[in-house]
Amino acid sequence: MRVLELFGSRFGGPADGTWFAPGRANLMGEHTDYNEGYVLPFALGQGIVAAAGRLSGPRRLRLCSAQEPGAAVEVLLDDLAPGRVSGWAAYPAGVAWALGAAGYHVPGAFLAFDSDLPAGAGLSSSAALECATALALTELAGLGADRRELAAIARRAENDFVGAPTGIMDQSASLLSRRGHALLLDCRSLESTQVPFDPAASGSRLLLIDTKAKHEHSASEYGRRRAECEQAAVLLGIPSLRYLTDVADVDRLSDPVLRRRARHVVTDDQRVLAVTGLLTSASASASASADAYPQIGRLLTQAHLSLRDDFEVSWPEADTAVDAALAAGALGARMIGGGFGGSVLALVRSDGADAVRAAVAEAFGRRGWTPPEFLSAAPSDSARRVGLG
Ligand code: GAF
């Protein structure tokens, strides 16, 4: 494993173990997590692997990454505080800080990372980095920690240490997913359910399209959307937009922007539950499955329109990829993640993937854009130990 070579060359000895945490795609429910709504993500086969070893002496972390040239970063565990570590190392350092704040005694450790997730593709490489670190540090020290708690700790690292105001979806997907399933997560109760998800059984498959676009201001726009949702909830007199169950209630908002934001959230919550119902019936029989997937495809496309027109977080490359995929016969497609760059998830017939790839590549070429990259997306297992050393 390349990460073990990196570990040996940077730290001069063998690792005590290796841990893998996957990135995620999201089937349905975007910008619903921080509104206490529903999400339906799944773990990818691609992710981040961490090789870790105990480090004696003053309690510190020494960190390096195959994707980050330059010297290893060293942080003293007792000195960690928000704002003290910047760049990529803030994610693993933030996890150590959040573990400490939750009462765990984090040991000094060497950590080397490697990734097969494309950078900037909106597939949650930061959550995978956090979750690989959380598992490695807790298991290295024999600290038994519940995975739901680790997801909350990893999110705290991202919110309070790195300073990104995200929800809990990505860390939950990385730590709680199961192969062949999507993870239905109720972000209010944090209850999760494994929903059987096997597109191949219905003659379809998932295609991820990395649009290779990352637009400026994506972080500030994310924060602004979150603030708008909170403002809409206050004006409606409810604790969060999750408490809206009838889309007609959004008409009580006089501001047209807030009305659109709230309408996206309430309809996406409904689409998560609709897709969950369809997947559950699809798992019952082959004929139900053949009926369910085209309906799921239509819901994906509806979600894209809602993200584009009501939530206004799509970007030109995503809209073009969705249009080209649909014109080439995809059952449905939508942008995934926070928006303003990253990937599109398309549901295609098993024999239709080549046509969709060709149509999207041709549409990008015609506009003179960087060629998109295509990845297969198979619902995979959550984070785990993958080697002894
Ligand atoms: C990003 C965030 F990290 C998630 O919490 C979620 O809000 C998502 O954007 C949008 O659904 O991935």
XYZ file of C-alpha atoms and ligand atoms in Angstrom:
401
model
C 0.000 0.000 0.000
C 1.358 3.394 -1.035
C 0.387 4.987 2.280
C 2.633 2.541 4.170
C 5.586 3.522 1.997
C 4.803 7.177 2.665
C 4.576 6.473 6.392
C 7.904 4.619 6.390
C 9.734 7.231 4.339
C 8.437 10.213 6.351
C 8.423 8.759 9.839
C 11.167 6.145 9.595
C 9.363 3.096 10.926
C 6.378 0.808 10.418
C 2.797 1.944 11.121
C 0.696 0.230 13.797
C -2.357 0.048 11.528
C -4.241 1.435 8.555
C -7.792 2.759 8.456
C -9.998 3.674 5.502
C -12.890 6.146 5.431
C -14.989 6.558 2.282
C -16.226 9.663 0.534
C -19.939 9.868 -0.198
C -22.459 10.580 -2.881
C -25.973 11.634 -1.968
C -29.011 10.083 -3.564
C -31.459 12.632 -2.175
C -31.772 15.432 0.388
C -29.478 18.395 -0.242
C -29.177 21.268 2.253
C -31.712 19.447 4.399
C -29.269 18.198 7.049
C -28.699 21.525 8.831
C -32.463 22.107 8.647
C -32.948 18.954 10.774
C -34.479 17.177 7.773
C -33.802 13.900 5.991
C -30.863 12.813 3.840
C -30.203 9.627 1.869
C -26.467 9.411 1.104
C -24.310 6.360 0.462
C -20.616 5.648 0.905
C -18.388 5.355 -2.152
C -15.698 2.750 -2.750
C -13.193 5.615 -2.981
C -11.911 7.441 0.086
C -8.982 8.235 2.319
C -6.629 5.778 3.953
C -4.684 6.668 7.081
C -1.612 4.810 8.323
C -1.086 5.539 12.005
C 1.524 4.791 14.612
C 1.967 5.644 18.285
C 4.343 8.491 19.035
C 5.946 8.754 22.451
C 7.329 11.868 24.137
C 5.374 15.141 24.293
C 1.765 14.554 23.171
C 1.731 15.624 19.542
C 0.549 14.642 16.071
C 2.896 14.431 13.093
C 0.880 14.572 9.875
C 1.699 14.065 6.201
C -0.291 13.379 3.057
C 0.512 11.971 -0.375
C -1.611 14.781 -1.818
C 0.201 17.571 0.068
C 3.817 18.140 -0.855
C 6.046 19.626 1.784
C 7.276 18.734 5.211
C 5.183 16.860 7.759
C 3.056 19.130 9.939
C 3.540 18.858 13.693
C 0.932 19.988 16.228
C 1.065 19.793 20.019
C -2.136 18.241 21.332
C -2.281 20.401 24.455
C -1.968 23.591 22.382
C -4.808 22.897 19.946
C -7.444 25.609 19.613
C -9.623 26.854 16.735
C -7.622 29.089 14.420
C -4.213 27.663 15.440
C -3.851 25.219 12.520
C -4.586 26.129 8.915
C -4.751 24.291 5.591
C -5.390 20.568 5.182
C -3.879 19.685 8.592
C -6.709 21.576 10.340
C -9.035 18.617 9.611
C -7.071 15.882 11.431
C -5.910 18.347 14.111
C -9.526 19.455 14.584
C -10.611 15.856 15.122
C -7.970 15.411 17.836
C -9.177 18.663 19.422
C -12.863 17.629 19.254
C -12.052 14.162 20.670
C -10.268 15.859 23.568
C -13.225 18.210 24.105
C -15.506 15.148 24.245
C -13.381 13.688 27.037
C -11.190 11.274 25.100
C -7.494 11.153 25.934
C -5.934 11.292 22.460
C -2.504 9.684 22.212
C 0.471 11.192 20.408
C 0.516 9.746 16.886
C 2.124 9.747 13.465
C -0.516 9.886 10.705
C 0.099 9.524 6.962
C -2.810 9.897 4.526
C -3.484 8.920 0.926
C -6.615 9.472 -1.147
C -8.210 8.097 -4.290
C -11.022 10.658 -4.198
C -10.672 13.365 -6.796
C -9.945 16.667 -5.041
C -12.636 19.338 -5.219
C -15.197 16.939 -6.692
C -17.689 17.482 -3.883
C -17.420 13.860 -2.735
C -16.598 14.718 0.880
C -12.886 14.212 0.985
C -12.763 16.462 4.064
C -15.267 14.311 5.970
C -13.342 11.191 4.891
C -10.131 12.756 6.245
C -11.863 13.542 9.542
C -13.421 10.087 9.863
C -10.206 8.220 8.983
C -8.444 10.278 11.660
C -11.182 9.694 14.242
C -11.116 5.924 13.759
C -7.325 5.716 13.643
C -6.793 7.772 16.814
C -9.503 6.074 18.865
C -8.632 2.529 17.793
C -4.886 3.131 18.132
C -5.497 4.053 21.773
C -8.116 1.349 22.345
C -10.775 3.992 23.076
C -14.154 2.423 22.370
C -16.247 5.108 20.708
C -19.711 4.813 19.252
C -19.828 5.683 15.542
C -22.698 8.117 15.923
C -20.667 9.945 18.519
C -17.614 9.906 16.239
C -19.713 11.438 13.449
C -20.741 14.254 15.807
C -17.110 14.740 16.887
C -15.905 14.871 13.262
C -18.621 17.397 12.434
C -17.610 19.492 15.430
C -14.034 19.498 14.102
C -15.294 20.853 10.784
C -17.707 23.416 12.296
C -15.759 24.725 15.259
C -12.104 24.063 14.441
C -11.974 24.417 10.642
C -14.842 26.915 10.670
C -17.126 25.444 7.971
C -20.806 25.539 9.062
C -21.793 22.169 7.540
C -24.410 19.650 8.639
C -23.918 16.042 9.772
C -24.595 14.213 6.497
C -21.073 13.629 5.205
C -19.540 12.317 8.432
C -22.584 10.066 9.021
C -22.349 8.656 5.497
C -18.652 7.883 5.964
C -19.100 6.209 9.364
C -22.530 4.541 9.184
C -23.110 3.339 5.598
C -23.435 -0.273 4.548
C -22.602 -1.907 1.205
C -25.647 -2.280 -1.066
C -27.604 0.281 0.945
C -28.317 3.987 1.166
C -28.394 5.541 4.618
C -31.662 7.214 5.578
C -30.736 9.697 8.284
C -33.212 11.772 10.221
C -31.064 14.784 11.078
C -33.392 15.802 13.928
C -33.398 12.553 15.909
C -30.156 11.274 14.307
C -31.864 7.917 13.854
C -30.587 6.061 10.821
C -31.968 3.220 8.712
C -30.223 1.108 6.093
C -32.294 1.168 2.886
C -31.494 -1.566 0.308
C -30.087 0.130 -2.789
C -29.133 -2.099 -5.696
C -29.537 -0.302 -9.032
C -27.998 -3.254 -10.926
C -30.919 -5.480 -9.933
C -33.186 -3.248 -12.023
C -30.800 -2.988 -14.975
C -29.547 0.467 -14.078
C -26.391 1.968 -12.610
C -25.039 5.146 -11.101
C -22.590 7.419 -12.832
C -20.755 10.235 -11.108
C -19.738 13.134 -13.295
C -16.995 15.303 -11.793
C -17.657 18.610 -13.560
C -14.141 19.832 -12.655
C -15.624 23.187 -11.675
C -15.152 24.882 -8.337
C -16.464 28.381 -8.147
C -15.285 31.143 -5.903
C -17.520 32.059 -2.967
C -18.916 28.526 -2.594
C -18.125 28.626 1.163
C -19.739 32.031 1.718
C -22.794 31.064 -0.371
C -23.205 27.909 1.735
C -23.204 30.012 4.909
C -25.651 32.442 3.352
C -28.100 29.661 2.409
C -27.923 28.323 5.924
C -28.652 31.766 7.386
C -31.581 32.240 4.986
C -33.093 28.925 6.076
C -32.728 29.894 9.735
C -34.341 33.262 9.042
C -37.244 31.589 7.214
C -37.811 29.259 10.185
C -37.844 32.215 12.617
C -40.366 34.086 10.457
C -42.562 30.993 10.285
C -42.327 30.539 14.061
C -40.843 27.036 13.905
C -37.562 25.659 15.351
C -36.261 24.622 11.903
C -37.560 24.092 8.368
C -37.984 20.399 9.156
C -41.173 21.353 10.979
C -42.721 22.483 7.669
C -44.571 19.526 6.251
C -47.001 21.198 3.868
C -45.373 23.014 0.967
C -48.318 25.474 0.895
C -47.086 26.878 4.229
C -44.093 28.497 2.517
C -46.537 31.033 1.064
C -46.702 32.593 4.516
C -43.236 33.991 3.809
C -43.532 37.353 2.074
C -39.893 37.465 0.930
C -39.691 35.617 -2.434
C -36.088 34.484 -1.852
C -36.850 32.962 1.551
C -39.982 31.385 0.078
C -37.923 29.662 -2.611
C -35.296 28.459 -0.106
C -37.958 27.004 2.189
C -39.787 25.390 -0.731
C -36.591 23.579 -1.755
C -36.036 22.241 1.757
C -39.582 20.993 2.314
C -39.848 19.397 -1.141
C -36.404 17.763 -0.873
C -37.387 16.258 2.486
C -40.473 14.853 0.771
C -38.348 13.501 -2.085
C -36.063 11.687 0.384
C -39.070 9.898 1.850
C -40.483 9.171 -1.631
C -37.174 7.655 -2.823
C -36.907 5.631 0.400
C -40.394 4.225 -0.219
C -39.514 3.356 -3.819
C -36.243 1.645 -2.830
C -38.020 -0.322 -0.144
C -40.633 -1.570 -2.583
C -37.918 -2.196 -5.222
C -36.180 -4.595 -2.854
C -39.335 -6.732 -2.705
C -39.412 -7.979 -6.301
C -37.751 -7.603 -9.711
C -40.908 -6.150 -11.269
C -41.322 -3.566 -8.491
C -37.669 -2.710 -8.978
C -38.119 -2.175 -12.731
C -40.966 0.263 -11.952
C -39.181 2.050 -9.118
C -35.945 3.157 -10.768
C -37.487 5.307 -13.540
C -39.529 7.062 -10.819
C -36.376 7.586 -8.733
C -34.749 9.055 -11.848
C -37.586 11.568 -12.235
C -37.234 12.577 -8.585
C -33.493 13.126 -9.075
C -34.180 15.495 -11.955
C -36.891 17.325 -9.979
C -34.382 17.771 -7.164
C -31.900 19.276 -9.593
C -34.454 21.814 -10.784
C -35.267 22.689 -7.189
C -31.556 23.159 -6.362
C -31.091 25.206 -9.516
C -34.177 27.424 -9.380
C -35.296 27.553 -5.743
C -32.110 27.057 -3.753
C -29.894 28.570 -6.478
C -26.768 26.533 -5.741
C -26.234 24.865 -9.118
C -23.540 25.934 -11.568
C -23.378 26.026 -15.386
C -21.305 22.846 -15.768
C -23.769 20.905 -13.587
C -26.798 22.175 -15.514
C -25.130 21.255 -18.803
C -24.157 17.787 -17.522
C -27.726 17.140 -16.316
C -29.279 18.326 -19.607
C -26.846 16.308 -21.736
C -27.282 13.175 -19.600
C -31.082 13.385 -19.833
C -30.981 14.012 -23.584
C -28.789 10.897 -23.932
C -31.340 8.734 -22.112
C -30.414 8.952 -18.413
C -33.325 8.111 -16.091
C -32.480 11.181 -14.028
C -29.588 13.336 -12.870
C -28.819 16.024 -10.348
C -26.013 18.003 -8.758
C -24.897 16.665 -5.389
C -23.338 18.301 -2.349
C -23.246 21.926 -1.295
C -23.182 23.387 -4.807
C -21.190 25.894 -6.874
C -18.897 23.134 -8.089
C -18.313 19.417 -7.729
C -20.219 16.486 -9.150
C -23.465 15.371 -10.757
C -25.024 11.985 -10.005
C -26.806 10.358 -12.945
C -28.980 7.250 -12.865
C -28.584 5.493 -16.207
C -29.658 2.218 -17.758
C -26.833 -0.334 -17.533
C -26.398 -0.329 -21.308
C -26.748 3.456 -21.564
C -23.700 4.651 -19.619
C -21.443 5.013 -22.676
C -23.974 7.208 -24.487
C -24.361 9.445 -21.424
C -20.604 9.771 -20.962
C -20.142 10.637 -24.638
C -22.960 13.206 -24.623
C -21.691 14.975 -21.505
C -18.081 15.012 -22.771
C -19.258 16.380 -26.121
C -21.349 19.130 -24.468
C -18.355 20.214 -22.352
C -16.039 20.111 -25.395
C -18.423 22.306 -27.390
C -18.219 24.955 -24.671
C -14.444 24.742 -24.379
C -14.630 23.539 -20.750
C -12.161 21.221 -19.001
C -13.268 17.667 -19.837
C -15.400 16.099 -17.088
C -14.269 12.947 -15.327
C -16.523 9.948 -14.864
C -16.469 7.691 -11.816
C -18.561 4.686 -11.018
C -20.496 4.939 -7.781
C -21.355 1.731 -5.944
C -23.013 1.923 -2.496
C -20.149 0.727 -0.289
C -19.188 -0.014 3.311
C -18.389 2.605 5.930
C -15.033 3.439 7.518
C -13.011 0.503 8.859
C -9.608 -0.803 9.801
C -7.990 -2.219 6.664
C -4.608 -3.429 7.832
C -2.428 -4.171 10.809
C 0.470 -2.069 9.677
C -21.996 19.788 2.161
C -22.141 19.748 3.679
F -20.962 19.342 4.253
C -23.274 18.833 4.128
O -23.446 18.919 5.510
C -24.576 19.166 3.396
O -25.175 20.332 3.926
C -24.331 19.300 1.897
O -23.256 20.176 1.592
C -25.554 19.794 1.168
O -26.578 18.862 1.287
O -21.589 18.533 1.678
